[in-house]
PDB file of C-alpha atoms and ligand atoms in Angstrom:
ATOM      1  CA  MET A   1      21.408  -5.966  -0.503  1.00 80.00           C
ATOM      2  CA  GLU A   2      21.336  -2.196  -0.263  1.00 85.00           C
ATOM      3  CA  LYS A   3      18.167  -0.905   1.412  1.00 93.00           C
ATOM      4  CA  GLN A   4      17.778   2.767   0.582  1.00 95.00           C
ATOM      5  CA  ASN A   5      16.069   5.014   3.139  1.00 96.00           C
ATOM      6  CA  LEU A   6      12.370   4.865   2.244  1.00 98.00           C
ATOM      7  CA  ILE A   7      11.683   8.584   2.705  1.00 98.00           C
ATOM      8  CA  GLN A   8      14.416   9.365   0.168  1.00 98.00           C
ATOM      9  CA  LEU A   9      13.330   6.541  -2.134  1.00 98.00           C
ATOM     10  CA  VAL A  10       9.798   7.889  -2.572  1.00 98.00           C
ATOM     11  CA  LYS A  11      11.111  11.433  -3.129  1.00 98.00           C
ATOM     12  CA  ASP A  12      13.467  10.101  -5.806  1.00 97.00           C
ATOM     13  CA  TYR A  13      10.612   8.089  -7.304  1.00 98.00           C
ATOM     14  CA  ARG A  14       8.371  11.138  -7.618  1.00 98.00           C
ATOM     15  CA  ALA A  15      11.203  13.055  -9.326  1.00 97.00           C
ATOM     16  CA  ALA A  16      11.913  10.153 -11.687  1.00 97.00           C
ATOM     17  CA  GLN A  17       8.228   9.342 -12.327  1.00 97.00           C
ATOM     18  CA  LYS A  18       8.596   5.896 -10.803  1.00 97.00           C
ATOM     19  CA  CYS A  19       6.326   4.105  -8.360  1.00 98.00           C
ATOM     20  CA  LEU A  20       6.668   1.705  -5.435  1.00 98.00           C
ATOM     21  CA  ILE A  21       3.806  -0.752  -4.948  1.00 98.00           C
ATOM     22  CA  GLY A  22       2.553  -1.605  -1.484  1.00 98.00           C
ATOM     23  CA  PHE A  23       0.810  -4.991  -1.371  1.00 98.00           C
ATOM     24  CA  ASN A  24      -1.576  -5.862   1.456  1.00 98.00           C
ATOM     25  CA  VAL A  25      -0.502  -9.183   2.959  1.00 98.00           C
ATOM     26  CA  ASN A  26      -1.967 -11.540   5.524  1.00 98.00           C
ATOM     27  CA  ASP A  27       0.734 -14.009   6.489  1.00 98.00           C
ATOM     28  CA  ILE A  28       3.977 -15.729   5.506  1.00 98.00           C
ATOM     29  CA  TYR A  29       2.500 -17.177   2.317  1.00 98.00           C
ATOM     30  CA  ASP A  30       1.418 -14.057   0.474  1.00 98.00           C
ATOM     31  CA  THR A  31       4.486 -12.233   1.837  1.00 98.00           C
ATOM     32  CA  GLN A  32       6.679 -14.952   0.270  1.00 98.00           C
ATOM     33  CA  ALA A  33       4.791 -14.473  -2.998  1.00 98.00           C
ATOM     34  CA  VAL A  34       5.519 -10.715  -2.920  1.00 98.00           C
ATOM     35  CA  ALA A  35       9.215 -11.390  -2.246  1.00 98.00           C
ATOM     36  CA  MET A  36       9.419 -13.855  -5.139  1.00 98.00           C
ATOM     37  CA  ALA A  37       7.731 -11.371  -7.492  1.00 98.00           C
ATOM     38  CA  ALA A  38      10.142  -8.605  -6.411  1.00 98.00           C
ATOM     39  CA  GLU A  39      13.031 -10.880  -7.267  1.00 98.00           C
ATOM     40  CA  GLU A  40      11.608 -11.584 -10.711  1.00 97.00           C
ATOM     41  CA  ALA A  41      10.639  -7.980 -11.446  1.00 97.00           C
ATOM     42  CA  ASN A  42      13.966  -6.727 -10.101  1.00 96.00           C
ATOM     43  CA  CYS A  43      12.496  -3.880  -8.075  1.00 97.00           C
ATOM     44  CA  PRO A  44      11.904  -2.989  -4.401  1.00 98.00           C
ATOM     45  CA  VAL A  45       8.485  -3.757  -2.925  1.00 98.00           C
ATOM     46  CA  MET A  46       6.452  -2.828   0.109  1.00 98.00           C
ATOM     47  CA  VAL A  47       4.319  -5.205   2.144  1.00 98.00           C
ATOM     48  CA  MET A  48       1.445  -3.601   4.000  1.00 98.00           C
ATOM     49  CA  THR A  49      -0.222  -5.059   7.069  1.00 98.00           C
ATOM     50  CA  TYR A  50      -3.719  -3.715   7.614  1.00 97.00           C
ATOM     51  CA  PRO A  51      -5.079  -3.323  11.164  1.00 98.00           C
ATOM     52  CA  PRO A  52      -6.882  -6.715  11.504  1.00 98.00           C
ATOM     53  CA  VAL A  53      -3.615  -8.488  10.619  1.00 98.00           C
ATOM     54  CA  VAL A  54      -1.741  -6.447  13.215  1.00 98.00           C
ATOM     55  CA  GLU A  55      -4.465  -7.004  15.822  1.00 98.00           C
ATOM     56  CA  LEU A  56      -4.281 -10.763  15.258  1.00 98.00           C
ATOM     57  CA  ASN A  57      -0.516 -11.126  15.025  1.00 97.00           C
ATOM     58  CA  THR A  58       1.025  -7.972  16.618  1.00 98.00           C
ATOM     59  CA  SER A  59       3.307  -5.607  14.743  1.00 98.00           C
ATOM     60  CA  TYR A  60       6.277  -7.303  16.456  1.00 98.00           C
ATOM     61  CA  LEU A  61       5.505 -10.623  14.742  1.00 98.00           C
ATOM     62  CA  CYS A  62       4.790  -8.913  11.384  1.00 98.00           C
ATOM     63  CA  LYS A  63       8.209  -7.263  11.543  1.00 98.00           C
ATOM     64  CA  LYS A  64       9.886 -10.605  12.360  1.00 98.00           C
ATOM     65  CA  MET A  65       7.959 -12.246   9.496  1.00 98.00           C
ATOM     66  CA  VAL A  66       9.289  -9.729   6.977  1.00 98.00           C
ATOM     67  CA  GLU A  67      12.824 -10.043   8.373  1.00 98.00           C
ATOM     68  CA  GLY A  68      12.568 -13.800   7.937  1.00 98.00           C
ATOM     69  CA  ILE A  69      11.275 -13.531   4.382  1.00 98.00           C
ATOM     70  CA  GLN A  70      13.767 -10.861   3.243  1.00 98.00           C
ATOM     71  CA  PRO A  71      16.362 -13.515   2.214  1.00 97.00           C
ATOM     72  CA  PHE A  72      13.884 -14.789  -0.419  1.00 97.00           C
ATOM     73  CA  THR A  73      14.894 -11.781  -2.559  1.00 98.00           C
ATOM     74  CA  LYS A  74      17.860  -9.491  -3.113  1.00 97.00           C
ATOM     75  CA  GLN A  75      15.383  -6.610  -3.489  1.00 98.00           C
ATOM     76  CA  PRO A  76      14.483  -4.582  -0.373  1.00 98.00           C
ATOM     77  CA  ILE A  77      11.104  -5.324   1.222  1.00 98.00           C
ATOM     78  CA  TYR A  78       9.709  -2.306   3.088  1.00 98.00           C
ATOM     79  CA  LEU A  79       7.123  -2.904   5.818  1.00 98.00           C
ATOM     80  CA  HIS A  80       4.150  -0.533   6.150  1.00 98.00           C
ATOM     81  CA  LEU A  81       1.144  -0.237   8.450  1.00 98.00           C
ATOM     82  CA  ASP A  82      -1.865   0.488   6.222  1.00 98.00           C
ATOM     83  CA  HIS A  83      -4.932   2.565   7.168  1.00 97.00           C
ATOM     84  CA  SER A  84      -4.370   2.742  10.903  1.00 98.00           C
ATOM     85  CA  VAL A  85      -7.008   4.958  12.500  1.00 98.00           C
ATOM     86  CA  SER A  86      -5.166   4.547  15.797  1.00 98.00           C
ATOM     87  CA  VAL A  87      -2.227   6.736  16.786  1.00 98.00           C
ATOM     88  CA  ASP A  88      -1.219   4.086  19.344  1.00 98.00           C
ATOM     89  CA  MET A  89      -1.082   1.346  16.703  1.00 98.00           C
ATOM     90  CA  CYS A  90       1.194   3.578  14.605  1.00 98.00           C
ATOM     91  CA  LYS A  91       3.464   4.228  17.598  1.00 98.00           C
ATOM     92  CA  ARG A  92       3.701   0.516  18.375  1.00 98.00           C
ATOM     93  CA  ALA A  93       4.572  -0.292  14.750  1.00 98.00           C
ATOM     94  CA  ILE A  94       7.276   2.398  14.802  1.00 98.00           C
ATOM     95  CA  ASP A  95       8.700   0.912  18.024  1.00 98.00           C
ATOM     96  CA  ASP A  96       8.629  -2.561  16.475  1.00 98.00           C
ATOM     97  CA  GLY A  97      10.733  -1.471  13.504  1.00 98.00           C
ATOM     98  CA  TYR A  98       8.271  -0.747  10.664  1.00 98.00           C
ATOM     99  CA  ASP A  99       9.676   1.352   7.805  1.00 98.00           C
ATOM    100  CA  SER A 100       6.432   3.221   7.281  1.00 98.00           C
ATOM    101  CA  VAL A 101       3.019   3.883   8.833  1.00 98.00           C
ATOM    102  CA  MET A 102      -0.227   5.394   7.584  1.00 98.00           C
ATOM    103  CA  ILE A 103      -2.310   7.401  10.028  1.00 98.00           C
ATOM    104  CA  ASP A 104      -5.750   7.592   8.455  1.00 97.00           C
ATOM    105  CA  GLY A 105      -7.703  10.527   9.820  1.00 97.00           C
ATOM    106  CA  SER A 106      -9.773  10.868   6.667  1.00 94.00           C
ATOM    107  CA  GLN A 107     -13.034  10.078   8.464  1.00 93.00           C
ATOM    108  CA  LYS A 108     -12.359  12.819  11.039  1.00 96.00           C
ATOM    109  CA  SER A 109     -12.557  16.598  10.780  1.00 96.00           C
ATOM    110  CA  LEU A 110      -9.588  18.291   9.124  1.00 97.00           C
ATOM    111  CA  LYS A 111      -8.549  19.654  12.517  1.00 98.00           C
ATOM    112  CA  GLU A 112      -8.524  16.191  14.101  1.00 98.00           C
ATOM    113  CA  ASN A 113      -6.825  14.663  11.053  1.00 98.00           C
ATOM    114  CA  ILE A 114      -4.047  17.259  11.294  1.00 98.00           C
ATOM    115  CA  ALA A 115      -3.640  16.717  15.056  1.00 98.00           C
ATOM    116  CA  MET A 116      -3.402  12.908  14.710  1.00 98.00           C
ATOM    117  CA  THR A 117      -0.983  13.157  11.802  1.00 98.00           C
ATOM    118  CA  LYS A 118       1.191  15.680  13.641  1.00 98.00           C
ATOM    119  CA  GLU A 119       1.457  13.373  16.660  1.00 98.00           C
ATOM    120  CA  VAL A 120       2.552  10.407  14.524  1.00 98.00           C
ATOM    121  CA  VAL A 121       4.993  12.499  12.454  1.00 98.00           C
ATOM    122  CA  ARG A 122       6.645  13.759  15.661  1.00 98.00           C
ATOM    123  CA  TYR A 123       6.853  10.235  17.092  1.00 98.00           C
ATOM    124  CA  ALA A 124       8.284   8.794  13.857  1.00 98.00           C
ATOM    125  CA  GLU A 125      10.934  11.469  13.439  1.00 97.00           C
ATOM    126  CA  SER A 126      13.754  10.092  15.589  1.00 96.00           C
ATOM    127  CA  ALA A 127      13.249   6.583  14.178  1.00 97.00           C
ATOM    128  CA  GLY A 128      13.362   7.907  10.586  1.00 97.00           C
ATOM    129  CA  VAL A 129      10.052   6.202   9.800  1.00 98.00           C
ATOM    130  CA  LEU A 130       7.942   7.412   6.868  1.00 98.00           C
ATOM    131  CA  VAL A 131       4.440   8.706   7.647  1.00 98.00           C
ATOM    132  CA  GLU A 132       1.553   8.646   5.150  1.00 98.00           C
ATOM    133  CA  ALA A 133      -1.549  10.772   5.731  1.00 98.00           C
ATOM    134  CA  GLU A 134      -4.846  10.903   3.836  1.00 97.00           C
ATOM    135  CA  ILE A 135      -7.051  13.713   2.590  1.00 96.00           C
ATOM    136  CA  GLY A 136     -10.314  12.971   0.840  1.00 93.00           C
ATOM    137  CA  LYS A 137     -11.709   9.446   0.902  1.00 87.00           C
ATOM    138  CA  ILE A 138     -11.023   6.193  -0.880  1.00 86.00           C
ATOM    139  CA  MET A 139     -14.435   4.870  -1.841  1.00 80.00           C
ATOM    140  CA  GLY A 140     -15.795   1.363  -1.326  1.00 76.00           C
ATOM    141  CA  ARG A 141     -16.139  -0.842   1.766  1.00 67.00           C
ATOM    142  CA  ASP A 142     -17.500   0.995   4.819  1.00 64.00           C
ATOM    143  CA  VAL A 143     -16.488   4.520   3.838  1.00 65.00           C
ATOM    144  CA  ILE A 144     -19.405   6.917   4.157  1.00 62.00           C
ATOM    145  CA  ILE A 145     -19.778   9.408   1.314  1.00 63.00           C
ATOM    146  CA  LYS A 146     -22.171  12.189   2.315  1.00 62.00           C
ATOM    147  CA  SER A 147     -22.438  14.040  -0.990  1.00 61.00           C
ATOM    148  CA  ASP A 148     -21.465  13.569  -4.644  1.00 61.00           C
ATOM    149  CA  ASP A 149     -17.921  14.882  -4.353  1.00 75.00           C
ATOM    150  CA  ASP A 150     -17.442  14.318  -0.623  1.00 81.00           C
ATOM    151  CA  PHE A 151     -14.602  11.896  -1.410  1.00 89.00           C
ATOM    152  CA  LEU A 152     -12.610  14.383  -3.461  1.00 92.00           C
ATOM    153  CA  ALA A 153      -9.475  15.729  -1.759  1.00 93.00           C
ATOM    154  CA  SER A 154      -9.518  19.517  -1.486  1.00 94.00           C
ATOM    155  CA  VAL A 155      -6.287  21.249  -2.497  1.00 97.00           C
ATOM    156  CA  ALA A 156      -6.631  23.657   0.439  1.00 97.00           C
ATOM    157  CA  ASP A 157      -6.943  20.732   2.898  1.00 97.00           C
ATOM    158  CA  VAL A 158      -3.914  18.980   1.401  1.00 98.00           C
ATOM    159  CA  LYS A 159      -1.875  22.183   1.733  1.00 98.00           C
ATOM    160  CA  ALA A 160      -3.093  22.691   5.310  1.00 98.00           C
ATOM    161  CA  ILE A 161      -2.095  19.198   6.493  1.00 98.00           C
ATOM    162  CA  MET A 162       1.270  19.459   4.736  1.00 98.00           C
ATOM    163  CA  GLU A 163       1.995  22.844   6.295  1.00 98.00           C
ATOM    164  CA  GLU A 164       0.870  21.921   9.805  1.00 98.00           C
ATOM    165  CA  ALA A 165       1.728  18.224  10.171  1.00 98.00           C
ATOM    166  CA  ASN A 166       4.225  17.670   7.337  1.00 98.00           C
ATOM    167  CA  PRO A 167       3.715  13.943   6.583  1.00 98.00           C
ATOM    168  CA  HIS A 168       6.172  12.466   4.077  1.00 98.00           C
ATOM    169  CA  ILE A 169       3.599  11.200   1.569  1.00 98.00           C
ATOM    170  CA  MET A 170      -0.049  12.023   0.883  1.00 98.00           C
ATOM    171  CA  ALA A 171      -2.847   9.644  -0.023  1.00 98.00           C
ATOM    172  CA  VAL A 172      -5.528  11.545  -1.890  1.00 97.00           C
ATOM    173  CA  GLY A 173      -9.153  10.754  -2.642  1.00 95.00           C
ATOM    174  CA  ILE A 174      -9.557  11.319  -6.379  1.00 94.00           C
ATOM    175  CA  GLY A 175     -12.241   8.764  -7.197  1.00 89.00           C
ATOM    176  CA  THR A 176     -10.452   5.429  -6.766  1.00 89.00           C
ATOM    177  CA  ALA A 177     -12.123   2.754  -4.660  1.00 87.00           C
ATOM    178  CA  HIS A 178     -10.992  -0.178  -2.552  1.00 89.00           C
ATOM    179  CA  GLY A 179     -11.848  -3.582  -3.977  1.00 89.00           C
ATOM    180  CA  PHE A 180     -13.768  -4.688  -7.041  1.00 87.00           C
ATOM    181  CA  THR A 181     -16.378  -2.149  -8.093  1.00 84.00           C
ATOM    182  CA  PRO A 182     -19.427  -2.690 -10.336  1.00 80.00           C
ATOM    183  CA  THR A 183     -18.305   0.115 -12.659  1.00 79.00           C
ATOM    184  CA  THR A 184     -14.814   1.455 -13.388  1.00 79.00           C
ATOM    185  CA  PRO A 185     -14.115   4.312 -10.973  1.00 82.00           C
ATOM    186  CA  LYS A 186     -13.876   7.754 -12.583  1.00 88.00           C
ATOM    187  CA  ILE A 187     -10.504   9.149 -11.610  1.00 93.00           C
ATOM    188  CA  HIS A 188     -10.308  12.919 -11.214  1.00 95.00           C
ATOM    189  CA  PHE A 189      -6.958  13.570 -12.884  1.00 97.00           C
ATOM    190  CA  ASP A 190      -7.642  17.309 -12.936  1.00 96.00           C
ATOM    191  CA  ARG A 191      -7.661  17.313  -9.123  1.00 97.00           C
ATOM    192  CA  LEU A 192      -4.570  15.092  -8.972  1.00 97.00           C
ATOM    193  CA  SER A 193      -2.762  17.576 -11.185  1.00 98.00           C
ATOM    194  CA  GLU A 194      -3.794  20.544  -8.982  1.00 98.00           C
ATOM    195  CA  ILE A 195      -2.612  18.727  -5.846  1.00 98.00           C
ATOM    196  CA  ALA A 196       0.657  17.682  -7.496  1.00 98.00           C
ATOM    197  CA  ALA A 197       1.305  21.319  -8.433  1.00 98.00           C
ATOM    198  CA  ALA A 198       0.542  22.496  -4.884  1.00 98.00           C
ATOM    199  CA  ILE A 199       2.837  20.166  -2.893  1.00 98.00           C
ATOM    200  CA  GLU A 200       6.210  18.514  -3.413  1.00 98.00           C
ATOM    201  CA  ALA A 201       5.484  15.407  -1.338  1.00 98.00           C
ATOM    202  CA  PRO A 202       5.073  12.149  -3.249  1.00 98.00           C
ATOM    203  CA  LEU A 203       1.409  11.180  -3.708  1.00 98.00           C
ATOM    204  CA  VAL A 204      -0.226   7.831  -2.977  1.00 98.00           C
ATOM    205  CA  LEU A 205      -2.984   6.167  -4.963  1.00 97.00           C
ATOM    206  CA  HIS A 206      -5.165   3.636  -3.138  1.00 97.00           C
ATOM    207  CA  GLY A 207      -7.510   1.085  -4.694  1.00 95.00           C
ATOM    208  CA  GLY A 208      -4.909  -0.378  -7.076  1.00 95.00           C
ATOM    209  CA  THR A 209      -6.891  -3.530  -7.893  1.00 95.00           C
ATOM    210  CA  GLY A 210      -9.511  -1.656  -9.923  1.00 91.00           C
ATOM    211  CA  ILE A 211      -7.348   0.916 -11.725  1.00 93.00           C
ATOM    212  CA  ALA A 212      -6.521   0.401 -15.407  1.00 92.00           C
ATOM    213  CA  ASP A 213      -2.822   0.181 -16.295  1.00 94.00           C
ATOM    214  CA  GLU A 214      -2.920   3.317 -18.443  1.00 94.00           C
ATOM    215  CA  ASP A 215      -4.515   5.269 -15.561  1.00 95.00           C
ATOM    216  CA  ILE A 216      -1.843   4.013 -13.162  1.00 96.00           C
ATOM    217  CA  GLN A 217       0.847   5.134 -15.579  1.00 96.00           C
ATOM    218  CA  LYS A 218      -0.790   8.532 -16.114  1.00 96.00           C
ATOM    219  CA  ALA A 219      -0.991   9.043 -12.328  1.00 97.00           C
ATOM    220  CA  ILE A 220       2.694   8.132 -11.935  1.00 97.00           C
ATOM    221  CA  ARG A 221       3.642  10.761 -14.508  1.00 97.00           C
ATOM    222  CA  MET A 222       1.670  13.286 -12.424  1.00 97.00           C
ATOM    223  CA  GLY A 223       3.415  12.607  -9.088  1.00 98.00           C
ATOM    224  CA  VAL A 224       2.081   9.345  -7.659  1.00 98.00           C
ATOM    225  CA  ALA A 225       5.080   7.466  -6.222  1.00 98.00           C
ATOM    226  CA  LYS A 226       3.248   4.768  -4.233  1.00 98.00           C
ATOM    227  CA  LEU A 227       0.362   2.573  -5.347  1.00 98.00           C
ATOM    228  CA  ASN A 228      -1.596   0.350  -2.943  1.00 98.00           C
ATOM    229  CA  VAL A 229      -2.819  -3.048  -4.098  1.00 98.00           C
ATOM    230  CA  GLY A 230      -4.783  -5.403  -1.860  1.00 98.00           C
ATOM    231  CA  THR A 231      -7.965  -7.087  -3.037  1.00 97.00           C
ATOM    232  CA  ILE A 232      -6.430  -8.972  -5.953  1.00 97.00           C
ATOM    233  CA  VAL A 233      -3.870 -10.493  -3.556  1.00 98.00           C
ATOM    234  CA  HIS A 234      -6.541 -11.615  -1.065  1.00 98.00           C
ATOM    235  CA  THR A 235      -8.999 -12.972  -3.615  1.00 98.00           C
ATOM    236  CA  THR A 236      -6.302 -14.895  -5.493  1.00 98.00           C
ATOM    237  CA  TYR A 237      -5.072 -16.344  -2.205  1.00 98.00           C
ATOM    238  CA  MET A 238      -8.537 -17.465  -1.085  1.00 97.00           C
ATOM    239  CA  LYS A 239      -9.758 -18.758  -4.462  1.00 97.00           C
ATOM    240  CA  GLU A 240      -6.593 -20.749  -5.178  1.00 97.00           C
ATOM    241  CA  MET A 241      -6.571 -22.212  -1.664  1.00 95.00           C
ATOM    242  CA  TYR A 242     -10.229 -23.171  -1.990  1.00 94.00           C
ATOM    243  CA  LYS A 243      -9.483 -24.899  -5.302  1.00 94.00           C
ATOM    244  CA  GLU A 244      -6.593 -26.838  -3.776  1.00 91.00           C
ATOM    245  CA  MET A 245      -8.676 -27.869  -0.763  1.00 89.00           C
ATOM    246  CA  GLY A 246     -11.439 -29.051  -3.058  1.00 88.00           C
ATOM    247  CA  LYS A 247      -9.101 -31.528  -4.764  1.00 86.00           C
ATOM    248  CA  ASP A 248      -8.828 -33.835  -1.751  1.00 84.00           C
ATOM    249  CA  ILE A 249      -9.517 -32.383   1.657  1.00 84.00           C
ATOM    250  CA  ASP A 250      -8.231 -35.495   3.447  1.00 85.00           C
ATOM    251  CA  SER A 251      -4.713 -34.992   2.130  1.00 81.00           C
ATOM    252  CA  ALA A 252      -4.744 -31.178   2.063  1.00 81.00           C
ATOM    253  CA  TYR A 253      -1.705 -30.649   4.285  1.00 88.00           C
ATOM    254  CA  PRO A 254      -0.872 -26.954   4.454  1.00 89.00           C
ATOM    255  CA  PRO A 255       2.684 -27.041   3.016  1.00 91.00           C
ATOM    256  CA  TYR A 256       1.653 -29.088  -0.046  1.00 90.00           C
ATOM    257  CA  LEU A 257      -1.397 -26.937  -0.583  1.00 92.00           C
ATOM    258  CA  MET A 258       0.442 -23.616  -0.206  1.00 95.00           C
ATOM    259  CA  LYS A 259       3.200 -24.762  -2.554  1.00 95.00           C
ATOM    260  CA  ASN A 260       0.610 -24.537  -5.349  1.00 95.00           C
ATOM    261  CA  VAL A 261      -1.089 -21.371  -4.071  1.00 97.00           C
ATOM    262  CA  ILE A 262       2.015 -19.164  -3.616  1.00 98.00           C
ATOM    263  CA  PRO A 263       3.018 -19.128  -7.340  1.00 98.00           C
ATOM    264  CA  LYS A 264      -0.528 -18.039  -8.274  1.00 98.00           C
ATOM    265  CA  ILE A 265      -0.320 -15.096  -5.848  1.00 98.00           C
ATOM    266  CA  LYS A 266       3.172 -14.325  -7.163  1.00 98.00           C
ATOM    267  CA  ASP A 267       1.769 -14.101 -10.716  1.00 98.00           C
ATOM    268  CA  VAL A 268      -0.786 -11.394  -9.836  1.00 98.00           C
ATOM    269  CA  VAL A 269       1.801  -9.447  -7.821  1.00 98.00           C
ATOM    270  CA  LEU A 270       4.224  -9.629 -10.738  1.00 98.00           C
ATOM    271  CA  ASP A 271       1.503  -8.478 -13.114  1.00 97.00           C
ATOM    272  CA  ARG A 272       0.965  -5.323 -11.001  1.00 97.00           C
ATOM    273  CA  LEU A 273       4.733  -4.714 -10.718  1.00 97.00           C
ATOM    274  CA  ASN A 274       4.990  -4.907 -14.492  1.00 96.00           C
ATOM    275  CA  ALA A 275       2.173  -2.363 -14.784  1.00 95.00           C
ATOM    276  CA  VAL A 276       4.211   0.245 -12.893  1.00 95.00           C
ATOM    277  CA  ASN A 277       7.577  -0.664 -14.366  1.00 90.00           C
ATOM    278  CA  PHE A 278       6.367   0.613 -17.734  1.00 75.00           C
ATOM    279  CA  LYS A 279       9.445   2.809 -18.124  1.00 61.00           C
ATOM    280  CA  ASN A 280      11.423  -0.339 -18.804  1.00 48.00           C
ATOM    281  CA  SER A 281       9.004  -1.540 -21.444  1.00 48.00           C
ATOM    282  CA  VAL A 282       6.796  -0.133 -24.179  1.00 45.00           C
ATOM    283  CA  LEU A 283       6.377   3.513 -23.299  1.00 43.00           C
ATOM    284  CA  VAL A 284       9.989   4.688 -23.429  1.00 35.00           C
TER     285      VAL A 284
HETATM  286  P1  13P B   1      -7.450  -2.561  -3.497  1.00 97.91           P
HETATM  287  O1  13P B   1      -7.937  -3.524  -2.472  1.00 97.91           O
HETATM  288  O2  13P B   1      -8.523  -1.997  -4.327  1.00 97.91           O
HETATM  289  O3  13P B   1      -6.335  -3.119  -4.317  1.00 97.91           O
HETATM  290  O4  13P B   1      -6.832  -1.316  -2.681  1.00 97.91           O
HETATM  291  C1  13P B   1      -5.872  -1.563  -1.702  1.00 97.91           C
HETATM  292  C2  13P B   1      -5.586  -0.351  -0.903  1.00 97.91           C
HETATM  293  O5  13P B   1      -5.736   0.762  -1.363  1.00 97.91           O
HETATM  294  C3  13P B   1      -5.095  -0.567   0.472  1.00 97.91           C
HETATM  295  O6  13P B   1      -4.848   0.598   1.155  1.00 97.91           O
END
């Protein structure tokens, strides 16, 4: 298996209007499902550990988990730390061999966001690790939106963080939201287009569970080279496990139970991979 350098891969993807999907995972079972889907879809994938997973397991163990699961597919699995608000957690993940980290300073002032990002970019440099930064806000969950367009990434702020901290990829708040939302989020493609024209770095779209396929594909054509998907993985995992447990709790041994759950998670992961691999299907 050839594992291309991730920083180069996302640059190439932006140029070719392709997109890598990062899937939030919790443990060996959903990570196996992602690996199996990558094998079927014939494309590289990223698994993303979010901070509670790292706090519970350590980034060392997460790295070992992905190394152990890599042989399930011939496709490269890249490991990413998602939404870390802690510079120290990013540094630890870099030391433990992650391919990629996100330093999320989006809830801080621009000045603090730039300073945090700069520190992580410097630390990651010698290890060749990709750094993702965020400008604007991804709505949903506990993100505080102070005014109507508070979430919207400003082009000037994106340019400032790129010039001063130079992260490799940029997550931008353009209206998408984490998780299931009562109404379909309105995506500000006009702003995405302005940002894409202002910087060369590949862009990242968060909130992949609630974005329509045609919007994902439109965003990819505009410069999005990484899409984050989480909620649909977690909810499928929990609902399918609950169903299996309900069948007969007295004989619900984990390996037998997970044998039925993993293929269900694989199906939703594959469905999202097919949504971004549209170049191989109907649209070209
Ligand atoms: P969803 O949970 O909406 O798929 O978003 C995931 C995400 O953006 C993680 O960073």
